[in-house]
XYZ file of C-alpha atoms in Angstrom:
273
model
C 92.052 82.141 86.768
C 88.793 80.348 85.973
C 85.182 81.227 86.507
C 82.042 80.905 88.559
C 79.176 79.127 86.894
C 76.691 80.627 89.342
C 76.719 84.317 88.520
C 78.894 87.080 89.878
C 76.246 87.856 92.505
C 77.826 85.235 94.720
C 81.011 87.277 94.827
C 79.084 90.090 96.486
C 78.194 87.944 99.481
C 81.097 88.685 101.822
C 82.137 87.438 105.202
C 84.953 88.973 107.205
C 87.506 87.591 109.650
C 90.745 88.936 111.115
C 93.045 85.960 111.611
C 96.681 84.942 111.829
C 98.072 82.530 109.247
C 100.629 79.821 108.527
C 101.337 76.938 106.080
C 100.916 76.320 102.327
C 99.455 78.659 99.752
C 96.458 78.385 97.502
C 96.644 79.816 94.011
C 96.691 83.635 93.926
C 94.804 85.355 91.137
C 96.646 87.725 88.847
C 98.058 91.093 89.817
C 99.294 93.264 86.945
C 101.933 95.884 87.777
C 102.588 98.763 85.373
C 103.914 102.317 85.650
C 102.924 105.741 84.360
C 104.358 109.265 84.451
C 102.327 112.117 85.939
C 101.196 114.545 83.250
C 101.690 112.108 80.362
C 99.067 109.995 78.581
C 99.133 106.362 79.661
C 97.794 103.316 77.795
C 98.273 99.579 78.298
C 96.692 96.553 76.612
C 95.802 94.278 79.530
C 95.166 91.320 77.244
C 98.950 91.054 76.873
C 99.061 90.243 80.601
C 95.879 88.184 81.017
C 96.180 86.283 77.753
C 92.441 86.806 77.191
C 91.418 88.513 73.937
C 88.943 88.110 71.087
C 85.546 89.123 69.775
C 83.565 87.587 72.647
C 85.710 88.992 75.446
C 84.520 91.816 77.697
C 86.639 93.699 80.248
C 84.973 95.806 82.933
C 86.122 98.053 85.779
C 84.926 97.044 89.241
C 86.553 99.928 91.098
C 89.485 102.243 90.529
C 90.772 105.832 90.364
C 88.780 108.378 88.368
C 91.627 109.121 85.942
C 91.764 105.518 84.669
C 89.388 104.076 82.056
C 89.124 100.516 80.753
C 87.605 99.566 77.401
C 85.694 96.327 76.898
C 88.631 95.060 74.836
C 91.068 95.507 77.717
C 92.763 98.808 76.883
C 93.556 100.678 80.101
C 94.189 104.383 79.541
C 94.225 107.818 81.148
C 96.421 110.767 82.083
C 97.446 110.930 85.752
C 98.172 114.216 87.489
C 100.678 115.006 90.237
C 97.891 114.278 92.728
C 97.922 110.668 91.518
C 101.639 110.066 92.201
C 102.024 106.748 94.002
C 100.353 103.354 93.716
C 96.918 103.400 92.058
C 94.818 100.215 92.242
C 92.111 99.190 89.802
C 90.010 96.063 90.251
C 88.613 94.638 87.026
C 86.906 91.590 85.554
C 87.077 89.858 82.194
C 84.279 87.693 80.784
C 85.047 85.078 78.153
C 83.533 81.767 77.122
C 80.878 81.953 79.839
C 83.540 82.495 82.494
C 84.450 85.485 84.651
C 87.901 86.219 86.082
C 88.815 88.997 88.494
C 92.230 90.649 88.628
C 94.024 93.634 90.112
C 95.983 96.265 88.205
C 98.532 98.328 90.131
C 99.610 101.491 88.307
C 102.627 103.160 89.874
C 102.422 106.841 88.921
C 105.828 108.506 89.115
C 106.753 112.156 89.479
C 108.425 113.615 86.347
C 111.524 114.434 88.407
C 111.977 110.886 89.711
C 114.841 108.683 88.617
C 114.062 106.439 85.632
C 112.744 103.058 86.736
C 113.656 99.563 85.576
C 110.851 97.074 86.327
C 111.695 93.373 86.705
C 109.911 90.266 87.987
C 111.112 87.390 90.182
C 109.290 84.155 91.009
C 109.181 82.726 94.526
C 111.610 79.820 94.908
C 113.415 80.431 91.605
C 116.884 81.939 91.267
C 116.589 85.522 90.017
C 119.541 86.663 87.900
C 119.868 89.908 85.978
C 122.939 91.653 84.567
C 122.065 95.352 84.673
C 124.874 96.237 82.276
C 123.213 94.046 79.625
C 119.660 95.053 80.534
C 120.321 98.797 80.502
C 123.371 99.046 78.251
C 125.175 100.955 81.012
C 128.674 99.658 81.748
C 130.628 100.719 84.821
C 131.148 100.246 88.540
C 127.735 99.934 90.203
C 126.721 100.766 93.737
C 123.307 100.241 95.332
C 121.115 101.609 98.093
C 118.215 99.871 99.869
C 118.769 96.389 98.421
C 116.181 93.893 99.734
C 117.581 91.233 102.080
C 117.002 88.354 99.640
C 119.015 89.999 96.858
C 122.777 90.406 96.335
C 124.532 92.663 93.821
C 128.036 92.837 92.387
C 129.969 95.972 91.456
C 129.628 94.983 87.803
C 125.841 95.238 88.107
C 124.796 91.594 88.424
C 121.758 90.983 90.650
C 121.173 87.501 92.071
C 118.916 86.037 94.738
C 116.077 83.621 95.480
C 112.933 85.222 96.939
C 110.753 83.346 99.424
C 106.977 83.476 99.875
C 107.488 86.115 102.566
C 109.059 88.360 99.890
C 105.936 88.481 97.677
C 105.288 92.082 96.683
C 107.262 94.945 95.169
C 110.857 95.723 96.155
C 112.471 98.995 95.116
C 116.065 100.189 95.373
C 118.483 102.589 93.683
C 121.423 101.854 91.374
C 124.296 104.275 90.709
C 127.192 104.062 88.256
C 130.356 105.611 89.666
C 132.092 108.287 87.608
C 128.963 108.980 85.536
C 125.631 110.765 85.857
C 123.812 107.459 85.375
C 121.411 106.447 88.149
C 118.054 104.714 88.194
C 115.521 102.935 90.354
C 115.136 99.164 90.138
C 111.718 97.774 90.989
C 111.341 93.992 91.324
C 107.914 92.392 91.640
C 108.101 89.073 93.477
C 105.218 86.800 92.524
C 104.110 83.227 93.019
C 102.367 80.826 90.651
C 100.872 77.611 91.895
C 99.420 75.051 89.457
C 95.644 75.104 89.238
C 94.023 72.975 91.931
C 91.201 70.588 91.015
C 87.800 71.740 92.335
C 86.666 70.434 95.714
C 83.463 68.423 95.252
C 80.920 67.831 98.036
C 77.384 66.449 98.193
C 74.165 68.086 99.379
C 73.935 67.576 103.142
C 77.670 66.907 103.470
C 79.503 69.038 106.019
C 82.406 70.983 104.483
C 85.280 72.591 106.352
C 88.617 74.130 105.335
C 91.159 75.818 107.585
C 92.174 78.945 105.652
C 94.823 79.711 108.247
C 96.637 76.480 107.405
C 95.989 76.764 103.675
C 97.431 80.149 102.764
C 100.405 80.948 104.968
C 100.333 84.730 105.293
C 99.871 86.948 108.325
C 97.184 89.574 107.815
C 93.493 90.455 107.772
C 91.327 88.012 105.865
C 88.202 88.782 103.844
C 86.261 85.820 102.430
C 83.783 85.975 99.527
C 81.626 82.853 99.615
C 78.036 81.598 99.149
C 75.711 82.128 102.091
C 75.748 78.518 103.319
C 79.417 78.926 104.236
C 80.493 80.735 107.401
C 83.964 81.677 108.567
C 85.041 81.540 112.212
C 87.306 84.003 113.992
C 90.025 81.333 113.731
C 89.777 81.338 109.945
C 87.903 78.059 109.481
C 85.404 78.187 106.603
C 82.601 75.638 107.007
C 78.993 74.831 106.219
C 76.499 72.269 104.940
C 74.900 72.870 101.528
C 71.243 72.211 100.765
C 69.616 71.275 97.446
C 69.259 74.982 96.709
C 73.049 75.301 96.784
C 73.779 72.812 93.983
C 76.244 74.359 91.540
C 79.823 75.546 91.124
C 81.378 78.306 93.194
C 84.631 80.214 93.254
C 85.621 81.058 96.822
C 87.742 84.225 96.993
C 90.030 84.990 99.919
C 91.738 88.372 100.298
C 94.667 88.737 102.696
C 95.703 92.283 103.540
C 99.102 93.131 105.023
C 99.171 96.889 105.537
C 98.915 98.399 102.050
C 99.569 95.048 100.337
C 96.663 92.892 99.171
C 97.049 89.241 98.188
C 94.122 87.443 96.545
C 93.602 83.677 96.540
C 90.807 81.367 95.470
C 89.643 77.798 95.210
C 86.724 76.184 93.402
C 83.919 74.323 95.157
C 81.312 72.126 93.443
C 78.096 71.088 95.231
C 76.444 67.999 93.741
C 73.012 66.552 94.441
């Protein structure tokens, strides 16, 4: 993720549109998935995930649950209660080198009586392969419940599959080892990484238009965060003509919500005189 050069105020100017989608994806900003146990102290250094750390770095909470706190150095901490069991979302920003990045942290709070959970990650389009007997140290005859459609599993505990863009999100299923008391939950986060796209550059007085529906490729409800000279139609077309007052660099944020899932995308726009 990279930054706006024209203050975070621009991110507060929001336009909304409910649209259908199809086609190729823009880059999605980072989502960090971690887990915590209800009743136990939780702490995580987010700089290990963002790769942003140092003396001139400042992390800040935008919104999130009351039990979670975030230090300016990126330490996320708190003690969840049983009331917090489930997925807790915290939106945060990190400032560094004159830049500001936004990201989402998803903290899955588990009940103390839940099965232990193994968290893994799989990238869209890449073959995912994991031998549970080597990962967990448990050897035996495995059986599974609620496997996602894109994933196959052997009785020896080998998981293999290639997730598609439609599989982005978190998939959870149960693993059992026959003849033992061993059982656990496997949670696989499917993510996508697209190489950074060069900024789109336009001139003052030049009409700009981009079809978000054809640029992202997800069904859902769209929310667009953009400067005021840009408007979005009910069909998901973002367009406008900048004036001299609009000269500068902008980061255009696009949120796509599918039920409880939220996917965040962005692209950079530069207006030149």
